Every structure is written in structure tokens, then in C-alpha cells.
GROMACS .gro file of N, CA, C and O in nm:
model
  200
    1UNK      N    1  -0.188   3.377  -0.188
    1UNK     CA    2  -0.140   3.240  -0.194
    1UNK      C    3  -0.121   3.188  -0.052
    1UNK      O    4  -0.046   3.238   0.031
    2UNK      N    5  -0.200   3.077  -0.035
    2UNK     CA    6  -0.163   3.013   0.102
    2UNK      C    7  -0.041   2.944   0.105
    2UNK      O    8  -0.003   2.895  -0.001
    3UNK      N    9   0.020   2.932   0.194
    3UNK     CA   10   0.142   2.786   0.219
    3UNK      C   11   0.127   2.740   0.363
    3UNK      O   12   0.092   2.827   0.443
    4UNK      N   13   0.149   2.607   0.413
    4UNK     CA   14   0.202   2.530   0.544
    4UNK      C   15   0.321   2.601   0.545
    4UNK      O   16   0.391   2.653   0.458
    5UNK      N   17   0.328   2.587   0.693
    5UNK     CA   18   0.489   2.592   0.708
    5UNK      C   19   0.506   2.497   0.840
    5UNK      O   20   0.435   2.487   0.940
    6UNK      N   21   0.609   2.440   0.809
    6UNK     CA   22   0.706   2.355   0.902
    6UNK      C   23   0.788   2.402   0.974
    6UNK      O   24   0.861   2.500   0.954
    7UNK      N   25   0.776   2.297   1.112
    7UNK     CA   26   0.923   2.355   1.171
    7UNK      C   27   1.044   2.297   1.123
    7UNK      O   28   1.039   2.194   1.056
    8UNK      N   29   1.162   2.356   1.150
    8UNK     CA   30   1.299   2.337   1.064
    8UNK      C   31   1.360   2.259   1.259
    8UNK      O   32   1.392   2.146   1.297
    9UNK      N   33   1.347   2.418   1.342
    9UNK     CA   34   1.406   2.369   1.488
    9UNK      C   35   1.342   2.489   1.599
    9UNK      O   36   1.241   2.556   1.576
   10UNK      N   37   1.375   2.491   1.647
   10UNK     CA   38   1.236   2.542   1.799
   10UNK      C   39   1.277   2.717   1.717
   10UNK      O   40   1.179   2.783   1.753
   11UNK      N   41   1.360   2.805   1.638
   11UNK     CA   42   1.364   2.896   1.600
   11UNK      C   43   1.348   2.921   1.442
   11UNK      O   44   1.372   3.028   1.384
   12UNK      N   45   1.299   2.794   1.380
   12UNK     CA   46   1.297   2.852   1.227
   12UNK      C   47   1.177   2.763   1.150
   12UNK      O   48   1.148   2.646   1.174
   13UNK      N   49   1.127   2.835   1.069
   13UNK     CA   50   0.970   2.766   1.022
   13UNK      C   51   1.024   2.775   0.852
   13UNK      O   52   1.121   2.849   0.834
   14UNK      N   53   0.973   2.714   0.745
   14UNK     CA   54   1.020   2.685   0.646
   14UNK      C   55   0.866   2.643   0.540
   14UNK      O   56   0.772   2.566   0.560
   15UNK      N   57   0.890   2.702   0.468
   15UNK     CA   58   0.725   2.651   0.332
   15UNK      C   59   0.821   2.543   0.236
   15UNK      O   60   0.927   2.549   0.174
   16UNK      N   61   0.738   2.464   0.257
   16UNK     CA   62   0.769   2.305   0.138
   16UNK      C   63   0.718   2.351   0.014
   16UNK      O   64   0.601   2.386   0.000
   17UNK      N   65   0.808   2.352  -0.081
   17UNK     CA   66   0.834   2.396  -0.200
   17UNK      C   67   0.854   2.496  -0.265
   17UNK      O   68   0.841   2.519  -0.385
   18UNK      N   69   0.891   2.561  -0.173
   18UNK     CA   70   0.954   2.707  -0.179
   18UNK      C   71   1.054   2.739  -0.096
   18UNK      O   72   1.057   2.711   0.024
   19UNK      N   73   1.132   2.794  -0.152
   19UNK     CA   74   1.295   2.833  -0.038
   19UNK      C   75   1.216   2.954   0.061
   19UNK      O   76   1.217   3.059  -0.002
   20UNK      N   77   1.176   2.964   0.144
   20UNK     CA   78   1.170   3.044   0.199
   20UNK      C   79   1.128   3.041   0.325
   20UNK      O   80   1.010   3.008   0.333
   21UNK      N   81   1.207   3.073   0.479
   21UNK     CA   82   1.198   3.072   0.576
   21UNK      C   83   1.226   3.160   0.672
   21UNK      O   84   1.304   3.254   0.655
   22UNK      N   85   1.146   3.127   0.811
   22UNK     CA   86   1.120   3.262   0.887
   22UNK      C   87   1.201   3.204   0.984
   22UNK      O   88   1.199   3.086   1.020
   23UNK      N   89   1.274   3.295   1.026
   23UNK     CA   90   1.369   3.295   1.147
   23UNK      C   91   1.355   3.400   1.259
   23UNK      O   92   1.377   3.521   1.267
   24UNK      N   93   1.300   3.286   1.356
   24UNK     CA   94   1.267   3.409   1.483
   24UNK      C   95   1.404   3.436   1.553
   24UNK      O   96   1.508   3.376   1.579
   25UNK      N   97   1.347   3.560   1.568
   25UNK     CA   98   1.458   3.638   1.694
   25UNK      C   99   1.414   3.628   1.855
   25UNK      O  100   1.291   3.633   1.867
   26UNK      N  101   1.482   3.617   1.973
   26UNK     CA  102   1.428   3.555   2.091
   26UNK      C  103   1.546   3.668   2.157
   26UNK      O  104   1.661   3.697   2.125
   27UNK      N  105   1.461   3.711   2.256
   27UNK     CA  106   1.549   3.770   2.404
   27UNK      C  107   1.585   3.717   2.456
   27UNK      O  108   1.569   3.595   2.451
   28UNK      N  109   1.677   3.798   2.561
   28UNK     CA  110   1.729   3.693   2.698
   28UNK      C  111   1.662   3.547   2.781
   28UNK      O  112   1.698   3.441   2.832
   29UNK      N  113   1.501   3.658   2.742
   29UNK     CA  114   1.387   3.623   2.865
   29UNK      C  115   1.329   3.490   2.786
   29UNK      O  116   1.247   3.415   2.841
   30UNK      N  117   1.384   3.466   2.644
   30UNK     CA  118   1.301   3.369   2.554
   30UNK      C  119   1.218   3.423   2.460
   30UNK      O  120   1.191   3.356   2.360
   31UNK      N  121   1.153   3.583   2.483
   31UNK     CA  122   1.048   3.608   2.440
   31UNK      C  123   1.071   3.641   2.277
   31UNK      O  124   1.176   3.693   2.239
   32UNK      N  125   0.965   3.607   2.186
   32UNK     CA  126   1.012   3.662   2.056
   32UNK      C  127   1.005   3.783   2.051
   32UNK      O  128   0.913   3.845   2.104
   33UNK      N  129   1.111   3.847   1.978
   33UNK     CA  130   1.125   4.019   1.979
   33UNK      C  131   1.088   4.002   1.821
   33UNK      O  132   1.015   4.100   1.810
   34UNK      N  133   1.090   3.947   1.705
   34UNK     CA  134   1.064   3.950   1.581
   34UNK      C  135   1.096   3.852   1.477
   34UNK      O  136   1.115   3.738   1.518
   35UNK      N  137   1.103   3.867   1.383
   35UNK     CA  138   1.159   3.723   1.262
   35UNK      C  139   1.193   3.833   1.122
   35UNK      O  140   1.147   3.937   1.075
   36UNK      N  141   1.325   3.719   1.090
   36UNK     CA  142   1.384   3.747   0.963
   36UNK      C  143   1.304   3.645   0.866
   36UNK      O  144   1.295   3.523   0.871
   37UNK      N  145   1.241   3.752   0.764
   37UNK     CA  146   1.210   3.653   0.618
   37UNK      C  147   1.279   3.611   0.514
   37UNK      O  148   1.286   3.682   0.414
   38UNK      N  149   1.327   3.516   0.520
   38UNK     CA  150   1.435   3.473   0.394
   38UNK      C  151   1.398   3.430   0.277
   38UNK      O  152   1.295   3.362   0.286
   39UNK      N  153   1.438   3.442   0.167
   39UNK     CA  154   1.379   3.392   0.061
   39UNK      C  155   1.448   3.439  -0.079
   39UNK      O  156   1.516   3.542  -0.076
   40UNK      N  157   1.433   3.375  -0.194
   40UNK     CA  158   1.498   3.414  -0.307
   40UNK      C  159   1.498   3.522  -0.326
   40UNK      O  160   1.395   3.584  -0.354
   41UNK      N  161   1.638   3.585  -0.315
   41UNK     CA  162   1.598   3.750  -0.345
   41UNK      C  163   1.549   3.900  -0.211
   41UNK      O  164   1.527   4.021  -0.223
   42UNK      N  165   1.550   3.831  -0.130
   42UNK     CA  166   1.490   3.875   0.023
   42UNK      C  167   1.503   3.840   0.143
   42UNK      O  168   1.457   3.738   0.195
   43UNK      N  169   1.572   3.930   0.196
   43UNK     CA  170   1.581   3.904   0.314
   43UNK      C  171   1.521   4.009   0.399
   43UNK      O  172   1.541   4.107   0.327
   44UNK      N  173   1.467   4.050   0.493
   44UNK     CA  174   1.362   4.156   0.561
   44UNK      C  175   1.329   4.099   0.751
   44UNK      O  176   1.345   3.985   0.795
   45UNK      N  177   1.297   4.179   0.801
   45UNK     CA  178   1.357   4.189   0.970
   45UNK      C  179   1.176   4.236   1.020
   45UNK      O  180   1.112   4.342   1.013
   46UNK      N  181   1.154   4.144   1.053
   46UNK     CA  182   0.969   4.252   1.107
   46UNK      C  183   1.004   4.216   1.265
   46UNK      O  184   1.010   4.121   1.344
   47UNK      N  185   1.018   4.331   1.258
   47UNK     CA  186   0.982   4.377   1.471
   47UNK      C  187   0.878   4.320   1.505
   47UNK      O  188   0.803   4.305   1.409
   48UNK      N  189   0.826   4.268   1.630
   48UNK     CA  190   0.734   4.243   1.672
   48UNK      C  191   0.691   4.375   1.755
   48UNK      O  192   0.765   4.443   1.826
   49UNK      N  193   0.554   4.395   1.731
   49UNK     CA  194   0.444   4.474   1.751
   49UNK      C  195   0.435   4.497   1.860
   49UNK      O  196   0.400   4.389   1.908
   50UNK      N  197   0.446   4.601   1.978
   50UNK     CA  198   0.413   4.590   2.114
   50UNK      C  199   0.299   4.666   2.146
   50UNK      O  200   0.256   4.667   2.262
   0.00000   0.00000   0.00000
């Protein structure tokens, strides 16, 4: 299933018509270290890949 996603604010992206949104995590330096997936029933933490 595809979805758009929107931005919510410079750290959180959101799919229109569905509750469910990604919340990045950011270092000191700014850099993204990973994102929380939120959603009915779920919540889950993906590390970013180095």
C-alpha cells in the first residue's frame, strides 16, 4: 500500500487518512540518528543504518 506523507513540523511526517506518524530523532550535530513509528496499536524505534 502506498501513502503521501506530510510534514506536521521540521521533525514529524504524518499519512492523510490514517493516524500514523514518523517522528525523527536528531543529535546534537542535527543529524538524524532514527524515527519513531506511531500508529494505532504501534509504536516502534528504527535506528538509522550506518
Amino acid at each position: 500500500m502506498e501513502q503521501n506523507l506530510f510534514p506536521e513540523s521540521e521533525n514529524v511526517l504524518f499519512a492523510n487518512g490514517i493516524k500514523t506518524k514518523m517522528v525523527f530523532k536528531r543529535g546534537t550535530d542535527g543529524k538524524v540518528l532514527g524515527f519513531t513509528l506511531t500508529g494505532p496499536g504501534i509504536e516502534r524505534y528504527f535506528e538509522k543504518a550506518r
